[in-house]
C-alpha positions as a Python dict, from the first residue, in 0.01 Angstrom:
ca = {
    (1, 'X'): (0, 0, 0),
    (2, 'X'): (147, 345, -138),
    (3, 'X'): (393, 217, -384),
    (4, 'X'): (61, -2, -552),
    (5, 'X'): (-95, 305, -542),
    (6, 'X'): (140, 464, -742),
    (7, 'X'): (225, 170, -1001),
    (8, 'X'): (-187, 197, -1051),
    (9, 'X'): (-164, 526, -1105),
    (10, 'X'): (153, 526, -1317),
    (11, 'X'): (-23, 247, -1554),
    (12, 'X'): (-376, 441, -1630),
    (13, 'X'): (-162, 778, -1718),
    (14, 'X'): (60, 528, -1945),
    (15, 'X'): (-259, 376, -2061),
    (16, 'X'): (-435, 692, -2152),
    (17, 'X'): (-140, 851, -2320),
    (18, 'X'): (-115, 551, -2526),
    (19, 'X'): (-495, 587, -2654),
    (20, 'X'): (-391, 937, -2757),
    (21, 'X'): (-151, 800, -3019),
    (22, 'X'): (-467, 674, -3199),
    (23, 'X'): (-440, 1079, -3301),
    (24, 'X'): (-144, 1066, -3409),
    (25, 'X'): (-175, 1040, -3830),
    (26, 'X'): (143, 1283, -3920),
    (27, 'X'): (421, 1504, -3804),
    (28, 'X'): (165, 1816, -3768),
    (29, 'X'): (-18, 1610, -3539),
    (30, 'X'): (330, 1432, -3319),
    (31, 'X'): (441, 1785, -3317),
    (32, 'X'): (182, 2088, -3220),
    (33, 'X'): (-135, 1793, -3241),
    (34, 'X'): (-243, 1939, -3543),
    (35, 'X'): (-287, 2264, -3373),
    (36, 'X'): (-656, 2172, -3253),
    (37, 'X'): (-618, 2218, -2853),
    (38, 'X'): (-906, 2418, -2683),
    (39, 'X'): (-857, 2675, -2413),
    (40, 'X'): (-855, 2379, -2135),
    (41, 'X'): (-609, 2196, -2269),
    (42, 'X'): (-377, 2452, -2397),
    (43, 'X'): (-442, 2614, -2036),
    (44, 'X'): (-358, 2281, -1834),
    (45, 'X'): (-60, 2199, -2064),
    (46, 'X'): (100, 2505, -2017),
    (47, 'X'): (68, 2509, -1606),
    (48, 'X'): (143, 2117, -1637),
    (49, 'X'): (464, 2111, -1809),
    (50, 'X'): (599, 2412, -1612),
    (51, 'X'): (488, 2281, -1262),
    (52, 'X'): (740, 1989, -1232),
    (53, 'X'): (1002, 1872, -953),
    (54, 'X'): (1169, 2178, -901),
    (55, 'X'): (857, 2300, -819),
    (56, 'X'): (727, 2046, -568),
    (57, 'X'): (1077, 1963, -430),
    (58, 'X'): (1353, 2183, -583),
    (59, 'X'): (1163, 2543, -507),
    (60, 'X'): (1055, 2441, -100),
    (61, 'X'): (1429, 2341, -55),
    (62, 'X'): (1556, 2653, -176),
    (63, 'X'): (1272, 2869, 5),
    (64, 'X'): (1395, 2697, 353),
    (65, 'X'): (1750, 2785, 305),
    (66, 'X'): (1721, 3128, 148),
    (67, 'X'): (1413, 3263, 184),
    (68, 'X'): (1172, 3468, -78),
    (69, 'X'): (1495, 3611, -188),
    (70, 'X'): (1632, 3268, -314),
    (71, 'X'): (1317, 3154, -522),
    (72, 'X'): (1312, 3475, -797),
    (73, 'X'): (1437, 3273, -1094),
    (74, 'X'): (1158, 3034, -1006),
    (75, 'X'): (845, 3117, -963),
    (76, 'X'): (898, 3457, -1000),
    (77, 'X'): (1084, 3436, -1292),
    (78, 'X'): (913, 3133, -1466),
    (79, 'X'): (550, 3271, -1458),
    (80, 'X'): (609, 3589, -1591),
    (81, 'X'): (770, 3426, -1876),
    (82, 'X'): (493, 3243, -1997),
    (83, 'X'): (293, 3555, -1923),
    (84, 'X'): (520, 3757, -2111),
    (85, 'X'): (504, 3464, -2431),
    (86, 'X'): (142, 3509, -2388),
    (87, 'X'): (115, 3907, -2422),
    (88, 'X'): (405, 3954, -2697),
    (89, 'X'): (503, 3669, -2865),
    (90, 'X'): (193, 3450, -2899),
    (91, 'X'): (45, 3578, -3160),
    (92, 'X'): (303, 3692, -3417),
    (93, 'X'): (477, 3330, -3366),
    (94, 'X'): (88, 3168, -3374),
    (95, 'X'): (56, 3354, -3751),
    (96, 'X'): (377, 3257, -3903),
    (97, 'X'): (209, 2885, -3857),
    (98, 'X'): (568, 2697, -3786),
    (99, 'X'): (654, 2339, -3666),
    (100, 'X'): (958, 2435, -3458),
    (101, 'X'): (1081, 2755, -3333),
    (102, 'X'): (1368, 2691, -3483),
    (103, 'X'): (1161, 2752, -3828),
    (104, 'X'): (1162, 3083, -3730),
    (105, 'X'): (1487, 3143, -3718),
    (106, 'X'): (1563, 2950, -4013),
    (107, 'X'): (1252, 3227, -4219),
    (108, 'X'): (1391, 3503, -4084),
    (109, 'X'): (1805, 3493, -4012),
    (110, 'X'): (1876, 3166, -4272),
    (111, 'X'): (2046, 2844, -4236),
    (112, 'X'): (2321, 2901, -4019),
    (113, 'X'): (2148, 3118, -3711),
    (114, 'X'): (1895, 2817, -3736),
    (115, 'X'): (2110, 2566, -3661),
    (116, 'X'): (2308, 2722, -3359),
    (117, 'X'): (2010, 2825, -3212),
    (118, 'X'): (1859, 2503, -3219),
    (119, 'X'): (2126, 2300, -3105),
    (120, 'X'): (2154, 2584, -2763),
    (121, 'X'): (1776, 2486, -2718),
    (122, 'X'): (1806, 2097, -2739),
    (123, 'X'): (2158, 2137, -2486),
    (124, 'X'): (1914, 2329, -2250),
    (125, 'X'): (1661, 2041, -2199),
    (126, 'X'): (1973, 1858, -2061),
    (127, 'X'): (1905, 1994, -1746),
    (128, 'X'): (1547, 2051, -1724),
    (129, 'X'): (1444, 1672, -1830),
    (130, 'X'): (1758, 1595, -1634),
    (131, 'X'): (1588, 1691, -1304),
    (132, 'X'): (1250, 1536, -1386),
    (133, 'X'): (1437, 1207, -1433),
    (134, 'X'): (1631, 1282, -1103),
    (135, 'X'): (1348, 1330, -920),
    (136, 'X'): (1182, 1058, -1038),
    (137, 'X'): (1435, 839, -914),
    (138, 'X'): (1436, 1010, -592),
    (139, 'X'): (1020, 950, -536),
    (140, 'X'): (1033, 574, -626),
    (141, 'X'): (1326, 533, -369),
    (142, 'X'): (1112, 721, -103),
    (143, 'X'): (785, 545, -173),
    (144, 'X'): (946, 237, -198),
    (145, 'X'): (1074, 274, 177),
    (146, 'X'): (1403, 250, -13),
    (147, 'X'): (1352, -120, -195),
    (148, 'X'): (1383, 23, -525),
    (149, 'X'): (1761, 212, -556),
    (150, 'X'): (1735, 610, -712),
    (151, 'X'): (1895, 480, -1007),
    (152, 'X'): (1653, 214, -1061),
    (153, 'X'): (1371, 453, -1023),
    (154, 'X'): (1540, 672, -1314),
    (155, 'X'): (1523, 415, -1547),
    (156, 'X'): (1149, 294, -1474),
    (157, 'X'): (1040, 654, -1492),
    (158, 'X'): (1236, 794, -1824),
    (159, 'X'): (1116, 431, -1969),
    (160, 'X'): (750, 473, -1877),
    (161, 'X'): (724, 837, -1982),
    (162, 'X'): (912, 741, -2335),
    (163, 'X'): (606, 484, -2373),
    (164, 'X'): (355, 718, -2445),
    (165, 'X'): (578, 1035, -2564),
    (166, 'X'): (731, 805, -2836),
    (167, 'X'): (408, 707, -2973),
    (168, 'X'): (191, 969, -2864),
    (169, 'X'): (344, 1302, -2911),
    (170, 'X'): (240, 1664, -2837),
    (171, 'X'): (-153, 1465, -2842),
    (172, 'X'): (-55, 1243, -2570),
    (173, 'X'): (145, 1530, -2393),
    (174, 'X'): (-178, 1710, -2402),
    (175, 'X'): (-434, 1455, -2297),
    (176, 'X'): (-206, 1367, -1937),
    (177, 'X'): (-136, 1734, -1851),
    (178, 'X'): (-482, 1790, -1809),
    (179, 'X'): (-527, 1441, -1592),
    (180, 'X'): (-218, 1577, -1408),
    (181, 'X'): (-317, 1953, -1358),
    (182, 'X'): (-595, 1863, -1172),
    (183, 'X'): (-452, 1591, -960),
    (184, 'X'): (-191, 1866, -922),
    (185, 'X'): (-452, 2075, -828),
    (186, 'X'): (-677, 1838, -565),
    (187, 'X'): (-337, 1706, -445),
    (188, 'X'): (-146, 2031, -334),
    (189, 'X'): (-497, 2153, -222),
    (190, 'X'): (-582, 1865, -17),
    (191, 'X'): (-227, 1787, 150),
    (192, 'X'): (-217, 2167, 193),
    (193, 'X'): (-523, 2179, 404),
    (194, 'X'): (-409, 1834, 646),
    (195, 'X'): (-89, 1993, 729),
    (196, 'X'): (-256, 2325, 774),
    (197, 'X'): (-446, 2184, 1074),
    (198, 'X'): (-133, 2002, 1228),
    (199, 'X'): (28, 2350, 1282),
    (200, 'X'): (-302, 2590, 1355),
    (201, 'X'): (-405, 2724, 1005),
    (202, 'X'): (-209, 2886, 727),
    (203, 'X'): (-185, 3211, 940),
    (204, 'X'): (46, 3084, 1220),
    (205, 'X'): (271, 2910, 922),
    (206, 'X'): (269, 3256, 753),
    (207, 'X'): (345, 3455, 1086),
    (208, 'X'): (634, 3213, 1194),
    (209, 'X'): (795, 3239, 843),
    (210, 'X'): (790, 3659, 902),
    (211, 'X'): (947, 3631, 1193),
    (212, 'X'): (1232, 3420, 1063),
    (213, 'X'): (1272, 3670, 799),
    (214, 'X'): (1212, 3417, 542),
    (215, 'X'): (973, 3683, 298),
    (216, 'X'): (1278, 3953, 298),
    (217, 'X'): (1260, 3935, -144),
    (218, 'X'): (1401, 4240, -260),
    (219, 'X'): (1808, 4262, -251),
    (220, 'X'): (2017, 4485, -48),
    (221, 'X'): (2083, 4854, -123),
    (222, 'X'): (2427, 4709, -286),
    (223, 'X'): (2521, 4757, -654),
    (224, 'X'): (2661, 4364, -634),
    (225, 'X'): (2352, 4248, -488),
    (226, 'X'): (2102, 4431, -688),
    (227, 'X'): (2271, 4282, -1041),
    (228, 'X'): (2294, 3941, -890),
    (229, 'X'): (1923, 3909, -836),
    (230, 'X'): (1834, 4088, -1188),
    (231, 'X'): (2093, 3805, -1321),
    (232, 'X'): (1850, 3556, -1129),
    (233, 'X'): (1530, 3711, -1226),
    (234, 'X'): (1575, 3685, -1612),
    (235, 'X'): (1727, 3364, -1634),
    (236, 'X'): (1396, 3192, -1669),
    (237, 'X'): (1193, 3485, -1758),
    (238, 'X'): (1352, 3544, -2067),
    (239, 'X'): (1589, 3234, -2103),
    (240, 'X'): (1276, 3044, -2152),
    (241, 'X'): (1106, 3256, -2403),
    (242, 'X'): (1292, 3089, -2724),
    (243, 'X'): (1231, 2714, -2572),
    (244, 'X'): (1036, 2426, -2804),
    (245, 'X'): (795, 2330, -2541),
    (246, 'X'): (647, 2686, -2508),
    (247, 'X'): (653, 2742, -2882),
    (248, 'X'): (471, 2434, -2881),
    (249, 'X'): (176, 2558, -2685),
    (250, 'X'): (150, 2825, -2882),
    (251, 'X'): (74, 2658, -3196),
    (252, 'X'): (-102, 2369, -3055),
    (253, 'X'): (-371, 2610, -3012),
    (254, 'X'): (-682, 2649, -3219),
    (255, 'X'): (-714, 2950, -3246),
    (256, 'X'): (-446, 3279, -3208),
    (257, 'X'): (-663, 3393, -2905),
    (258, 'X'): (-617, 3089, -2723),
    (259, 'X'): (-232, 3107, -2805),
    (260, 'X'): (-244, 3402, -2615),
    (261, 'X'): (-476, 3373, -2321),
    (262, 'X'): (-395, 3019, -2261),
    (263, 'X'): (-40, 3126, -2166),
    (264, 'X'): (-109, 3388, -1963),
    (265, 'X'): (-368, 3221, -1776),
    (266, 'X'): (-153, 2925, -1769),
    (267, 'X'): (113, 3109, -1612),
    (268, 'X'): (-82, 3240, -1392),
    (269, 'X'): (-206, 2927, -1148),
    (270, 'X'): (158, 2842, -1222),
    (271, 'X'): (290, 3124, -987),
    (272, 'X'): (-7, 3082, -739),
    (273, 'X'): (-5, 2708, -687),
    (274, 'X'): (388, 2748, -681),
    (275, 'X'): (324, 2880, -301),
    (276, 'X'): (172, 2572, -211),
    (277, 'X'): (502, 2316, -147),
    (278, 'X'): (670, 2649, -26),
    (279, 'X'): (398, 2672, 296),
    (280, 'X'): (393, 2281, 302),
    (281, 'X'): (806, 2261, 353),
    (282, 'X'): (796, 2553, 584),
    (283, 'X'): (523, 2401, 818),
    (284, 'X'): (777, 2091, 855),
    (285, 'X'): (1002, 2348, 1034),
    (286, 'X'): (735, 2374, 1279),
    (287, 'X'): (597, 2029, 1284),
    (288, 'X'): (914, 1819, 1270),
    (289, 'X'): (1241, 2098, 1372),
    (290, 'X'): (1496, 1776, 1369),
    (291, 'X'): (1395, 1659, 1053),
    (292, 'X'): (1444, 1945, 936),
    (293, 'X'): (1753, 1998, 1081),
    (294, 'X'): (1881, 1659, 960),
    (295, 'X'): (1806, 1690, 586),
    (296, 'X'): (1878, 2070, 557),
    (297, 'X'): (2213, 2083, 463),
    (298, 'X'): (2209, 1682, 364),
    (299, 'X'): (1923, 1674, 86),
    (300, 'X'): (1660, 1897, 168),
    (301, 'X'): (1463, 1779, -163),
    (302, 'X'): (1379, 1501, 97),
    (303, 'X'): (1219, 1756, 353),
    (304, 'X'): (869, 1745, 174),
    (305, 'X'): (835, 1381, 73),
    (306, 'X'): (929, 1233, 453),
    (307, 'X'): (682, 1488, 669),
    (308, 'X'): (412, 1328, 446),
    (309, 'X'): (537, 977, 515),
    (310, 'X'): (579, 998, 857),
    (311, 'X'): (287, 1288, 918),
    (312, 'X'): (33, 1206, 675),
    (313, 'X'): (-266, 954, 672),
    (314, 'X'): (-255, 739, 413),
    (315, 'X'): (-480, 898, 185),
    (316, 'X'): (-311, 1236, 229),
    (317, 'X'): (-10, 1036, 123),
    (318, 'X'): (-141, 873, -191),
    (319, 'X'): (-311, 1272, -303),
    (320, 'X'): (71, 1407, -263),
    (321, 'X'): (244, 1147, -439),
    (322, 'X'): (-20, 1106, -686),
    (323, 'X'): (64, 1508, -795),
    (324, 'X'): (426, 1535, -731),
    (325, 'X'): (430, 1195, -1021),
    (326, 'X'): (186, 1390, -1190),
    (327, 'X'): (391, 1702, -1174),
    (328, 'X'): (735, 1563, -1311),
    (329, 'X'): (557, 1325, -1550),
    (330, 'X'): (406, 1594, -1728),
    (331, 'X'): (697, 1804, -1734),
    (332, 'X'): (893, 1542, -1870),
    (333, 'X'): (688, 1448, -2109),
    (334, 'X'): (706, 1770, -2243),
    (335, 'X'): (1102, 1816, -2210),
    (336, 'X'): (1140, 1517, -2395),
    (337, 'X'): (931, 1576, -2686),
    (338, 'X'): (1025, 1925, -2733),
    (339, 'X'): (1377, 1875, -2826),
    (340, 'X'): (1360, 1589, -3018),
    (341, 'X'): (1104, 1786, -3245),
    (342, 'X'): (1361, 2092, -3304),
    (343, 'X'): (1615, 1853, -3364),
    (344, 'X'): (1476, 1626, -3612),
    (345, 'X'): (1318, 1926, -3783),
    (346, 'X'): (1582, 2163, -3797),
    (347, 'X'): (1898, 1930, -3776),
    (348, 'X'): (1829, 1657, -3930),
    (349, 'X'): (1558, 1727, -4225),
    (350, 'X'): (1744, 1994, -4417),
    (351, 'X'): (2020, 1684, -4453),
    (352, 'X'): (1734, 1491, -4631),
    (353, 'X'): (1569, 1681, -4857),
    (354, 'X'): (1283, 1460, -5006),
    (355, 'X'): (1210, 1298, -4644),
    (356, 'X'): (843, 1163, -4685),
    (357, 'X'): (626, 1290, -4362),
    (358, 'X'): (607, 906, -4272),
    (359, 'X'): (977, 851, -4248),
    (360, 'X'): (980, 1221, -4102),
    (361, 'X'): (773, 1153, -3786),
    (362, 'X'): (950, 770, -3765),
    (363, 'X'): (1299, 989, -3733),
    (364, 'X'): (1115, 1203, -3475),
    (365, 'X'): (1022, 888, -3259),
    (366, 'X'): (1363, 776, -3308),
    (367, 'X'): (1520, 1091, -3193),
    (368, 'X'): (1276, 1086, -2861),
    (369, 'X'): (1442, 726, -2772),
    (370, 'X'): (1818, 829, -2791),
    (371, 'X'): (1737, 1212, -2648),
    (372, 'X'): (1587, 1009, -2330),
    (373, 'X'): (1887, 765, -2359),
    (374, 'X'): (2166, 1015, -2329),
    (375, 'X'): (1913, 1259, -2066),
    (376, 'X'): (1879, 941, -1806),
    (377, 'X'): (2262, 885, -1813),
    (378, 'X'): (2346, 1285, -1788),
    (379, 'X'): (2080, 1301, -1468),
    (380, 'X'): (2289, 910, -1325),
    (381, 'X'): (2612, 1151, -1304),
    (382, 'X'): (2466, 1523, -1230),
    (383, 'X'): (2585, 1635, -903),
    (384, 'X'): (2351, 1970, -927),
    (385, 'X'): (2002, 2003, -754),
    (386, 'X'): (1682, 1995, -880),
    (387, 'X'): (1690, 2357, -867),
    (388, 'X'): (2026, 2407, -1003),
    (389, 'X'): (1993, 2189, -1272),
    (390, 'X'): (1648, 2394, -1411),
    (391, 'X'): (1837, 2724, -1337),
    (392, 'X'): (2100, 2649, -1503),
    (393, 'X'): (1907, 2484, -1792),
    (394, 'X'): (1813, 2854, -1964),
    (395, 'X'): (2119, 3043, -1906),
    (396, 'X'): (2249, 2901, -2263),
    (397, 'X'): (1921, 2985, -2437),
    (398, 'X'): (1924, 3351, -2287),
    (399, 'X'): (2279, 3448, -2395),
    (400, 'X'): (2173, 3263, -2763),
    (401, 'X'): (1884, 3249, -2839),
    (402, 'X'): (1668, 3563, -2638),
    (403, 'X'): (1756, 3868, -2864),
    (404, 'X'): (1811, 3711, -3203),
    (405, 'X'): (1387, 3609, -3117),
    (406, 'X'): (1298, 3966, -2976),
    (407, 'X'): (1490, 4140, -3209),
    (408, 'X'): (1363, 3902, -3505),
    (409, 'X'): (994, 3957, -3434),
    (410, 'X'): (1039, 4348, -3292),
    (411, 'X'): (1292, 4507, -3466),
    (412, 'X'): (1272, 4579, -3836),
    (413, 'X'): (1618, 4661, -3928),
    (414, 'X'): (1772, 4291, -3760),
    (415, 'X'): (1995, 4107, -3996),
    (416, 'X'): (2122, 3814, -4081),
    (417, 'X'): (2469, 3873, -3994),
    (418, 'X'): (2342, 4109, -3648),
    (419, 'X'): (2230, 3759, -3558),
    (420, 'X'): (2494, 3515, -3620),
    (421, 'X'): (2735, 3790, -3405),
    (422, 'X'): (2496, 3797, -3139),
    (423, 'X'): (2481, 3431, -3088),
    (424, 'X'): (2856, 3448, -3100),
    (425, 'X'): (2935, 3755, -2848),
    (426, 'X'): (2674, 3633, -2605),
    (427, 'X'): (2770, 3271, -2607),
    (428, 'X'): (3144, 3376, -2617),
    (429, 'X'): (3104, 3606, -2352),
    (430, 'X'): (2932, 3378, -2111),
    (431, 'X'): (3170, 3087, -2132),
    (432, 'X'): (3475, 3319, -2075),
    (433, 'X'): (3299, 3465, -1778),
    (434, 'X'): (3207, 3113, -1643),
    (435, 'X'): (3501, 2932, -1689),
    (436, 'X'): (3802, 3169, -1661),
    (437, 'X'): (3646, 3486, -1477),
    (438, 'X'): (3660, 3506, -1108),
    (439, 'X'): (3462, 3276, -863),
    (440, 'X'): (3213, 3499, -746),
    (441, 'X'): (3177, 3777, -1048),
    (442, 'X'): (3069, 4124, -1012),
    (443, 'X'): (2817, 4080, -1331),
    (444, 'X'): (2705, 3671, -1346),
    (445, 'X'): (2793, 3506, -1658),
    (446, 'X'): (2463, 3546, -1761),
    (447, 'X'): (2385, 3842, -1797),
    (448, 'X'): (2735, 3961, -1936),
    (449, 'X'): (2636, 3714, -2217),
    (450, 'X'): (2293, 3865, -2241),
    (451, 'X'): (2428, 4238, -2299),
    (452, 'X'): (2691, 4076, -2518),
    (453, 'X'): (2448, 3935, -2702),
    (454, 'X'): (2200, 4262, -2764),
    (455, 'X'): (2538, 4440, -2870),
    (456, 'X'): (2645, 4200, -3116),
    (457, 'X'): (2290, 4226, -3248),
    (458, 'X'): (2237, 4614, -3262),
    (459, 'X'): (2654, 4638, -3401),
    (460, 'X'): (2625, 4343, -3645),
    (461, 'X'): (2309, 4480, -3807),
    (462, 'X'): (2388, 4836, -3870),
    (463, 'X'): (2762, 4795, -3977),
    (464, 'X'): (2792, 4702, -4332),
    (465, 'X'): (2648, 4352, -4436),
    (466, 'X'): (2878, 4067, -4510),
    (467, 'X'): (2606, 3816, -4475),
    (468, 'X'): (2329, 3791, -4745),
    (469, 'X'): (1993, 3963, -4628),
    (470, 'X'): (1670, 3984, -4744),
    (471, 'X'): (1566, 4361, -4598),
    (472, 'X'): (1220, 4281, -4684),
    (473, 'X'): (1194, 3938, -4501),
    (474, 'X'): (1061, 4121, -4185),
    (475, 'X'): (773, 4245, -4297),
    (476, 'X'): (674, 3936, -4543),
    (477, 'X'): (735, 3687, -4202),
    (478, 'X'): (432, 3964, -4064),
    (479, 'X'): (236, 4057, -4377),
    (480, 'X'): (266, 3711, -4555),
    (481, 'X'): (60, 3580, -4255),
    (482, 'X'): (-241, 3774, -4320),
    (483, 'X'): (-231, 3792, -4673),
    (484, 'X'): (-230, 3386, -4650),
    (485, 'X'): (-503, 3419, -4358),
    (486, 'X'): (-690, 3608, -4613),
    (487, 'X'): (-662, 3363, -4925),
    (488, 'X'): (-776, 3080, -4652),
    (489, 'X'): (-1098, 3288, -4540),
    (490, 'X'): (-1150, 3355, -4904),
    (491, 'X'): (-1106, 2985, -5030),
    (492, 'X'): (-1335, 2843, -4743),
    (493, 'X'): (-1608, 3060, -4855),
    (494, 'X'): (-1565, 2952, -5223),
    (495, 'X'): (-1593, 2570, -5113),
    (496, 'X'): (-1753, 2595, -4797),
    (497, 'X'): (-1844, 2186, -4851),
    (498, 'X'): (-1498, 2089, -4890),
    (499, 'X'): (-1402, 2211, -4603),
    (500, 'X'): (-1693, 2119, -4397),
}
């Protein structure tokens, strides 16, 4: 009865993101949908597409075994980022009216700083579209009662999503999330409120989890301790700053005030509704203690799914399935469109100069099908968790990508050549750290990329310049946008019927 359910389900979210492609008329509208989204949408797309498996599954499992302290990359991390996009970078990115964030790059550091950039943001969807697909697999096996193998349930799910991502774009994206954030929504409410009455209200959940010590957050008064959960902390909160699928959000919007308050707000109910699965996976602790027992150290990803199969009425079933699907279809969605768009934009195009805007968005579809392709078989062989694989998704973008954007956008004197050294220290830096440093390090690779990285940018722009730059390139990238706003105002009032 559950698993027709959730093929039902599955086919009217297919179904609807397929009626969105009827939107899609050029590469404008496959990539940022023509930047027309309201406050809603851009709202529900932003808390959709960050509120996926690791969320539901990866961020509970984590929470049991470590506590508060173990869950500051994510959500601590993740919703102040979007926050943080929201209040700084928003609306400077929203003016410069760009298809990729890579074009940013491209305007203000040139060729080469565009292209390494971009391809550390396309490697870093590896892991975050990698643990949709994984979970995917994992929620088919459970509802299935095991008939349909994880692997199995990998392929129907990347297949499905590709459906209506491949035709439909960042319109189709768009349409779901908001289907999906409030199924989300009614779904982690509802379930939320049934397994609040099986242990005697949120309070007694809440009090038990005190006692266990289980909302100790801050680190211990120990130099090594204190770095390692700064490391954690701005892994997502800034590694995710310079990603495609935020960018995206950005400029989907239809106006720069939307841009901004739509990510703020949508990060936000990210970080609140985040607490939800956290009390859900902790009230199995009191509900079912040899469950939990079992799966702990096994696969605790499977703590949350089996209380509400073996707990939950059937309905109460059907609401959490119907949002965790809803959850890691959105997000995957997302993940997969994002970096096929960079790609094809900043990879590929540039190779073909005189590429038509037909064969353009074609290339992008194309892209979408092999990006899935390759993402489905990295998730078959990933040994990592949910939650590993989305931490460790961003570390390559902060070390990279992080202060060549924050430095581009904030920082006058940045160069060209500041840039390209920065990418190279940081990236440099981190690898040696990871692979030849010791096990446990006294800084994490991370962040000794991350300083690396703002060195190579402050020391490679104020040495002497070996790279061509444009000094002025700054201020046109801020200026140009308001003295083209400006020309726009002024030619809509001149033909105010043309444009009507």
């Amino acid at each position: 009865m559950l698993l027709w359910f959730v093929i039902i389900y599955w086919i009217i979210s297919v179904g609807i993101g397929l009626y969105a492609a009827t939107r899609v008329h050029n590469t404008k509208d496959f990539a940022v949908a023509g930047r027309h989204l309201p406050f809603y949408m851009v709202t529900a797309t932003v808390f959709a597409t960050w509120f996926g498996s690791e969320t539901v599954l990866g961020i509970p499992a984590t929470f049991l075994k470590e506590g508060l302290h173990g869950v500051v990359a994510d959500p601590f991390g993740s919703s102040l980022c979007l926050i943080l996009v929201g209040l700084f970078f928003a609306a400077p990115l929203y003016r410069m009216n760009l298809l990729t964030i890579g074009d940013f790059y491209k305007k203000r550091f040139g060729r080469g700083v565009e292209v390494l950039t971009t391809i550390a943001i396309v490697l870093s969807y590896l892991g975050w579209v990698g643990a949709q697909i994984t979970a995917l697999g994992l929620v088919f096996n459970v509802v299935s009662d095991g008939e349909i193998s994880k692997l199995a349930g990998m392929w129907i799910g990347s297949g499905t999503i590709l459906i209506y991502t491949i035709f439909g774009g960042m319109w189709a994206v768009a349409i779901t999330d908001l289907l999906q954030m409030i199924i989300i929504c009614i779904g982690m409410l509802y379930i939320g409120g049934s397994v609040s009455g099986m242990v005697g209200g949120v309070g007694a959940v809440v009090e038990h989890a005190t006692q266990a010590g289980k909302f100790s957050f801050w680190p211990a008064f120990d130099p090594k301790e204190i770095i390692g959960f700064v490391a954690a902390w701005i892994t997502m909160m800034l590694g995710s700053i310079p990603q495609q699928d935020v960018f995206q959000r950005v400029q989907s919007s239809k106006t720069e005030k939307i841009a901004v308050w739509g990510s703020v707000l949508g990060g936000s109910l990210y970080f609140l509704f985040a607490f939800v699965p956290m009390f859900l996976a902790y009230s199995a602790t009191m509900i079912d203690p040899q469950m939990v027992a079992d799966l702990i150290d096994v696969d605790p990803q499977l703590i949350l799914p089996r209380l509400v199969l073996e707990k939950a009425p059937l309905f109460a079933q059907v609401m959490f399935f119907g949002a965790l699907l809803s959850a890691i279809k959105s997000c995957a969605s997302a993940t997969l469109l994002a970096p096929s768009v960079t790609f094809t934009e900043n990879i590929l195009r540039p190779m073909v100069p005189h590429m038509s805007d037909h064969r353009l968005l074609r290339t992008m579809r194309l892209v979408t099908l092999i990006f899935t392709i390759l993402v489905t078989i990295y998730a078959m062989y990933s040994k990592a968790s949910i939650f590993k694989m989305v931490e460790n998704a961003y570390q390559i973008t902060l070390v990279s990508a992080f202060v060549p954007l924050a430095c581009g956008v904030y920082w006058r004197r940045a160069t060209n050549q500041g840039a390209l050294l920065s990418i190279f220290l940081g990236i440099s830096v981190w690898l040696s750290v990871l692979l030849a440093g010791p096990e446990d390090p006294f800084i994490p690779a991370q962040l000794a990329g991350l300083i690396a990285s703002a060195v190579g940018m402050v020391v490679g722009s104020l040495m002497r310049q070996f790279v061509h730059h444009d000094p002025h390139i700054h201020d046109q990238l801020r200026q140009g946008h308001h003295a083209h706003a400006a020309a726009e105002t002024h030619h809509v009032a001149e033909h105010p019927h043309h444009h009507a």
